[in-house]
Amino acid sequence: MKKGIVAFLIAVMCLFAGCAPAEKSETLTVFCMDTVMEIRVFGENCTETARAVAAMLQELDNTWSYTNEDSVIYRLNNHKENPNAENQKILDFAMALSERTGGALDPRLGDVSEVWGFRSERQRVPTREEIENALAQRKWDMGALIKGYAGQQAAQLLLSENITCAILNLGGNVQTVGSKSSGEPWLVGIQNPSGGEPLGIISVEGTASVVTSGDYQRYFEQDGVRYHHIMDPQTGMPSRSGLSSVTVICRDGMTADGLSTALFVMGLEQGNALWQESDDFEAVFVLSDGRMYATEGAALSGCEYEVIHREK
Ligand code: AMP
Ligand code: MG
């Protein structure tokens, strides 16, 4: 399960390697938010700032974890304890994104992931009754957005410390900070669900989030059927929208993360419709049969794909 993330991380880092040869750099690998995260910071103070980012990520994990009994989410779900104003804003942002995506992103499916066993090693297909009960609970779960939020917070921290070049891989969420000293764009690989070389490369200028949601990131198999972790809020079942992954490129990390999950549920057609009425993100869709589509502003290379153009 985690193998994919590690392979992707290697792919991203290989693409990046050698881009700023003379500069001082620090790379930290941490396990946080149930995934492997890599923080790579260039320039003076790189060690201190990379450590500060690692500490911040850990703190955000503690604050937003579904299972940590001290977290905002746990206290809200289990003790009806309201978060402070700052954290409430983050929940409000998630709900606004849910509305924007017609409910495809639903940050209140907590118990649904639970009955499928995605938070434990005891994954299994639940009964219809268990799913209905879980849907009715409406428990908060920020798992679809919080890594993106963490990326944008990390970027802010790094920029405030005068770091002008850094790249973070937060378990499939790539956050770029500033630009490479060579002046070239950042290159981020789109993971091949079956492993091996990336399917394609996205070029990114400046500080941005490149976030992928895919059916290969967390899954289990039962009776020969594969069940993944991205749920259709209508059914409480793993979404079957004909996609294998969606990558979103956006200046705002939480939006990138929330939209990647939502677009995965919406599928290519509805995803395209949402993009047509938006101007804050680009997307790359990988279909289950391997075909690829990219919105016209996504700087994708190294693969064959169909461009999605603006209709007006
Ligand atoms: P991501 O990997 O960002 O696509 O987010 C997937 C995670 O978000 C899952 O592990 C669940 O915790 C949660 N989740 C699953 N389906 C949804 C959904 N439709 N809307 C919001 N959160 C979801
Ligand atoms: Mg997401």
mmCIF file of C-alpha atoms in Angstrom, residues 16-25 40 42 165 180-182 184:
data_model
loop_
_atom_site.group_PDB
_atom_site.id
_atom_site.type_symbol
_atom_site.label_atom_id
_atom_site.label_comp_id
_atom_site.label_asym_id
_atom_site.label_seq_id
_atom_site.Cartn_x
_atom_site.Cartn_y
_atom_site.Cartn_z
ATOM 1 C CA PHE A 16 14.483 17.207 -8.837
ATOM 2 C CA ALA A 17 18.000 15.916 -8.163
ATOM 3 C CA GLY A 18 20.867 17.933 -9.508
ATOM 4 C CA CYS A 19 18.839 21.048 -10.078
ATOM 5 C CA ALA A 20 20.578 23.198 -7.517
ATOM 6 C CA PRO A 21 23.954 21.514 -7.231
ATOM 7 C CA ALA A 22 25.998 24.091 -5.364
ATOM 8 C CA GLU A 23 23.376 25.098 -2.857
ATOM 9 C CA LYS A 24 23.181 23.878 0.733
ATOM 10 C CA SER A 25 20.201 21.592 1.227
ATOM 11 C CA ARG A 40 13.604 19.187 0.970
ATOM 12 C CA PHE A 42 17.554 24.666 -0.074
ATOM 13 C CA CYS A 165 13.523 27.102 -2.856
ATOM 14 C CA LYS A 180 14.697 26.503 -8.453
ATOM 15 C CA SER A 181 17.937 28.454 -8.498
ATOM 16 C CA SER A 182 18.430 27.378 -12.123
ATOM 17 C CA GLU A 184 13.750 26.139 -14.559
#
